[in-house]
Short mmCIF file of C-alpha atoms in Angstrom, two decimals:
data_model
loop_
_atom_site.label_atom_id
_atom_site.label_comp_id
_atom_site.label_asym_id
_atom_site.label_seq_id
_atom_site.Cartn_x
_atom_site.Cartn_y
_atom_site.Cartn_z
CA MET A 1 37.53 14.05 14.27
CA SER A 2 34.16 12.84 12.75
CA TYR A 3 34.55 11.55 9.27
CA ASN A 4 31.91 12.36 7.08
CA ILE A 5 29.94 11.13 4.50
CA ALA A 6 28.10 13.15 1.30
CA VAL A 7 25.61 11.99 -0.58
CA ASP A 8 23.99 14.51 -3.51
CA GLY A 9 21.72 13.20 -6.01
CA PRO A 10 18.47 13.97 -8.25
CA ALA A 11 14.47 12.82 -6.90
CA GLY A 12 14.48 9.38 -6.96
CA ALA A 13 17.81 7.99 -6.71
CA GLY A 14 17.36 6.02 -3.36
CA LYS A 15 19.67 8.57 -1.60
CA SER A 16 17.73 8.47 1.42
CA THR A 17 17.81 4.25 1.06
CA ILE A 18 21.13 3.85 0.44
CA SER A 19 22.68 6.38 2.90
CA LYS A 20 20.15 5.45 5.51
CA ALA A 21 21.99 1.16 5.36
CA VAL A 22 25.38 2.68 4.72
CA ALA A 23 24.98 4.65 7.63
CA LYS A 24 23.44 1.36 9.79
CA LYS A 25 27.00 -0.73 8.21
CA LEU A 26 29.01 2.04 8.97
CA GLY A 27 27.69 2.58 12.51
CA PHE A 28 27.37 6.65 11.35
CA ILE A 29 24.28 8.93 11.75
CA TYR A 30 22.15 8.74 8.93
CA VAL A 31 21.43 12.74 8.41
CA ASP A 32 18.50 13.12 5.37
CA THR A 33 18.59 17.39 5.26
CA GLY A 34 15.85 16.59 2.71
CA ALA A 35 13.65 15.14 5.01
CA MET A 36 14.10 18.96 6.75
CA TYR A 37 13.67 21.18 3.76
CA ARG A 38 10.04 18.52 3.16
CA ALA A 39 9.31 19.75 6.29
CA ILE A 40 9.66 23.31 5.73
CA ALA A 41 7.96 22.20 2.53
CA LEU A 42 4.54 20.87 4.72
CA TYR A 43 4.40 23.78 6.27
CA PHE A 44 3.80 26.15 3.83
CA LEU A 45 1.07 23.45 2.69
CA GLU A 46 -0.51 23.16 5.49
CA HIS A 47 -0.46 27.53 6.31
CA PRO A 48 -0.10 28.86 2.12
CA GLY A 49 1.50 31.93 1.74
CA ASN A 50 3.47 34.02 -0.70
CA MET A 51 6.43 32.55 -0.61
CA ALA A 52 8.36 34.96 -4.13
CA ASP A 53 7.80 38.19 -1.16
CA GLY A 54 11.01 37.47 0.44
CA GLN A 55 9.85 39.62 3.26
CA ALA A 56 6.48 37.34 4.09
CA LEU A 57 8.46 34.34 3.68
CA GLU A 58 11.57 35.25 6.47
CA LYS A 59 8.26 36.19 8.98
CA SER A 60 7.10 32.33 7.68
CA LEU A 61 10.55 31.46 9.02
CA GLU A 62 9.77 32.68 11.99
CA ASN A 63 7.61 30.79 13.15
CA ILE A 64 8.76 27.04 11.49
CA GLN A 65 11.15 25.53 13.92
CA VAL A 66 13.15 22.03 13.10
CA GLN A 67 14.34 19.47 14.84
CA ILE A 68 16.18 16.41 14.33
CA GLN A 69 15.76 13.32 16.97
CA TYR A 70 17.04 9.86 16.57
CA GLU A 71 15.21 6.93 18.67
CA ALA A 72 16.65 3.51 18.46
CA GLY A 73 19.57 4.76 15.54
CA ALA A 74 15.96 6.05 13.26
CA GLN A 75 15.49 10.22 12.67
CA ARG A 76 12.53 11.73 13.45
CA VAL A 77 11.90 14.71 12.20
CA ILE A 78 10.34 17.68 14.24
CA LEU A 79 7.55 20.49 13.04
CA ASN A 80 7.20 22.97 15.95
CA SER A 81 7.27 20.22 18.13
CA GLN A 82 5.05 17.82 16.17
CA ASP A 83 6.91 14.71 15.02
CA VAL A 84 5.79 14.99 11.12
CA THR A 85 8.11 12.15 9.77
CA GLU A 86 5.86 10.05 8.35
CA LYS A 87 3.63 13.04 6.74
CA LEU A 88 6.60 14.29 4.66
CA ARG A 89 7.17 11.15 2.01
CA LYS A 90 3.60 12.77 -0.20
CA GLU A 91 4.41 14.06 -3.14
CA GLU A 92 2.77 17.33 -3.09
CA VAL A 93 5.25 17.82 -0.41
CA GLY A 94 8.04 16.20 -2.23
CA ASN A 95 7.25 19.01 -5.08
CA MET A 96 6.72 21.81 -3.04
CA ALA A 97 10.30 20.66 -1.08
CA SER A 98 12.21 21.57 -4.52
CA ARG A 99 9.77 24.93 -5.03
CA ILE A 100 11.22 25.87 -1.10
CA SER A 101 14.60 24.64 -1.48
CA ALA A 102 15.11 26.88 -3.84
CA LYS A 103 15.09 30.05 -1.34
CA GLY A 104 18.44 31.72 -0.08
CA ALA A 105 16.54 32.19 3.59
CA VAL A 106 14.99 28.87 3.96
CA ARG A 107 18.45 27.27 2.74
CA LYS A 108 20.17 29.56 5.61
CA LYS A 109 17.83 28.42 8.19
CA LEU A 110 18.65 24.47 7.73
CA LEU A 111 22.25 25.48 7.13
CA SER A 112 24.10 25.56 10.57
CA LEU A 113 21.52 22.22 11.67
CA GLN A 114 22.72 20.58 9.06
CA ARG A 115 26.74 21.44 9.71
CA GLY A 116 26.56 21.07 13.57
CA LEU A 117 25.29 17.78 13.51
CA ALA A 118 28.06 16.97 10.97
CA ALA A 119 30.57 18.64 13.50
CA SER A 120 29.79 16.44 16.28
CA ALA A 121 29.48 13.02 14.42
CA ASP A 122 30.00 10.72 11.88
CA VAL A 123 27.56 11.09 9.09
CA VAL A 124 26.36 10.33 5.92
CA MET A 125 23.83 13.20 4.62
CA ASP A 126 22.15 13.37 1.67
CA GLY A 127 20.34 15.67 -0.34
CA ARG A 128 21.43 18.31 -3.22
CA ASP A 129 24.12 20.44 -2.91
CA ILE A 130 25.95 18.30 0.86
CA GLY A 131 28.69 17.95 -0.99
CA THR A 132 29.40 21.65 -2.84
CA THR A 133 27.84 23.41 -0.12
CA VAL A 134 26.85 22.38 2.90
CA LEU A 135 29.72 19.89 3.75
CA PRO A 136 32.47 20.71 1.10
CA ASP A 137 35.48 19.25 3.13
CA ALA A 138 32.84 16.29 3.59
CA ASP A 139 35.69 12.75 3.23
CA VAL A 140 34.28 10.99 1.11
CA LYS A 141 31.56 12.64 -1.58
CA ILE A 142 29.12 10.35 -3.68
CA TYR A 143 27.32 11.23 -6.79
CA LEU A 144 23.99 8.95 -6.77
CA THR A 145 21.82 8.59 -10.08
CA ALA A 146 19.41 6.53 -11.96
CA GLY A 147 18.05 7.34 -15.42
CA ALA A 148 14.70 9.64 -14.74
CA HIS A 149 12.60 6.31 -16.30
CA VAL A 150 14.16 3.86 -13.80
CA ARG A 151 13.70 6.24 -10.54
CA ALA A 152 10.41 6.94 -11.53
CA SER A 153 9.51 3.15 -11.99
CA ARG A 154 11.11 2.33 -8.34
CA ARG A 155 8.46 5.05 -7.30
CA TYR A 156 5.80 3.82 -9.04
CA LEU A 157 7.07 0.44 -7.33
CA GLU A 158 6.93 2.16 -4.11
CA LEU A 159 3.65 3.45 -3.85
CA THR A 160 1.40 0.90 -5.28
CA GLN A 161 3.10 -1.86 -2.59
CA LYS A 162 1.90 0.43 0.21
CA GLY A 163 -1.95 0.02 -2.03
CA GLU A 164 -2.12 3.99 -3.98
CA THR A 165 -2.76 4.84 -6.93
CA ALA A 166 -0.25 5.59 -8.98
CA ASP A 167 0.53 6.96 -12.41
CA ILE A 168 3.95 6.34 -13.47
CA GLN A 169 3.68 8.87 -16.12
CA GLN A 170 2.70 11.23 -13.87
CA ILE A 171 5.97 10.56 -11.64
CA GLU A 172 8.39 10.22 -14.82
CA GLN A 173 6.87 14.39 -15.81
CA ASP A 174 6.91 15.27 -12.17
CA ILE A 175 10.83 13.91 -11.85
CA ARG A 176 11.70 15.96 -14.63
CA LYS A 177 10.23 18.70 -13.84
CA ARG A 178 12.29 18.48 -10.42
CA ASP A 179 15.69 17.78 -12.13
CA GLU A 180 15.01 20.73 -14.12
CA GLN A 181 14.40 22.97 -11.03
CA ASP A 182 16.60 21.57 -9.09
CA MET A 183 19.96 21.89 -11.28
CA HIS A 184 19.15 25.06 -12.46
CA ARG A 185 17.52 27.06 -9.43
CA GLU A 186 19.91 30.11 -8.84
CA ILE A 187 21.46 29.44 -5.31
CA SER A 188 22.29 25.94 -4.72
CA PRO A 189 21.97 23.94 -7.73
CA LEU A 190 22.10 20.16 -8.07
CA ARG A 191 25.35 19.19 -10.22
CA GLN A 192 28.36 17.14 -9.11
CA ALA A 193 30.74 18.27 -6.81
CA GLU A 194 34.42 17.91 -8.74
CA ASP A 195 35.81 15.59 -6.04
CA ALA A 196 32.96 13.50 -6.29
CA VAL A 197 32.40 9.84 -7.65
CA LEU A 198 29.31 8.93 -9.98
CA VAL A 199 27.62 6.51 -8.80
CA ASP A 200 25.02 5.22 -11.56
CA SER A 201 22.33 2.64 -9.90
CA SER A 202 20.22 2.13 -13.02
CA ASP A 203 21.60 -1.58 -13.34
CA MET A 204 22.61 -1.89 -10.01
CA SER A 205 21.02 -3.88 -7.28
CA ILE A 206 20.47 -1.97 -3.90
CA PRO A 207 22.89 -4.44 -1.81
CA GLU A 208 25.34 -3.37 -4.74
CA VAL A 209 25.42 -0.16 -4.61
CA ILE A 210 25.91 -0.06 -0.53
CA ASP A 211 28.91 -2.09 -1.20
CA ARG A 212 29.68 0.15 -3.90
CA ILE A 213 30.08 3.59 -1.56
CA VAL A 214 31.54 1.47 1.35
CA ALA A 215 34.31 0.17 -0.37
CA ILE A 216 34.48 3.97 -2.08
CA TYR A 217 34.42 5.39 1.61
CA ARG A 218 36.79 2.13 3.13
CA GLU A 219 39.70 3.66 -0.17
CA LYS A 220 39.54 6.77 0.50
CA THR A 221 39.95 6.61 4.39
CA GLY A 222 41.96 3.61 4.77
CA GLN A 223 39.53 2.69 7.69
CA GLU A 224 39.36 -0.99 8.61
CA ASP A 225 36.83 -3.31 6.92
CA SER A 226 34.49 -5.96 9.35
CA ASP A 227 37.50 -8.15 9.28
CA GLY A 228 40.17 -5.96 10.77
CA SER A 229 42.14 -5.50 7.63
CA ILE A 230 42.83 -1.98 6.34
CA VAL A 231 41.34 -1.05 3.17
CA GLY A 232 42.99 1.60 1.03
#
């Protein structure tokens, strides 16, 4: 039996950073579904087409193969036999991913891969609709969020620390736009699952958020704590 932790939330909430750390702490595999969508978004940025035309979109998707590989426990995203992991964090890729993730054909293409990973191993999987659509029976569901300005500030700091030029007002504007798109798309909109635990990280440090989610997992599943005692 595999254990699944589903982490949903808006753009810039820190889902990838937190989920990766929680997975490491629990000895789970981390699955970044957003990276899968970003890989398809990257393809469309490099091969522009008419995504409004359903038939044209499905034909383009036939030319896309997305695979997940793990090296020393780290996830690598392979797009058409090329490792594109390092290209996926660009702002334009993220914005395109928000657009293409609203397409039913795109979601269908990735759904079986995501569910297959969860069925075969203990995973922490993050995204926008993991607890509501991808893994509705997940053992633990988390809705991780933070205020839009807080998320923008974190992204600004991340970019400037890399030496990149960034406009915090533009970042916040993009985040609010993506929230609007994600929450109001017709297919699998972003929302908190009824049985998900809300974790607002606006005033929490990364270690505090990690510890909170690990504690929720142990409380809900009765799994052993690091000292061997049963929690919950």
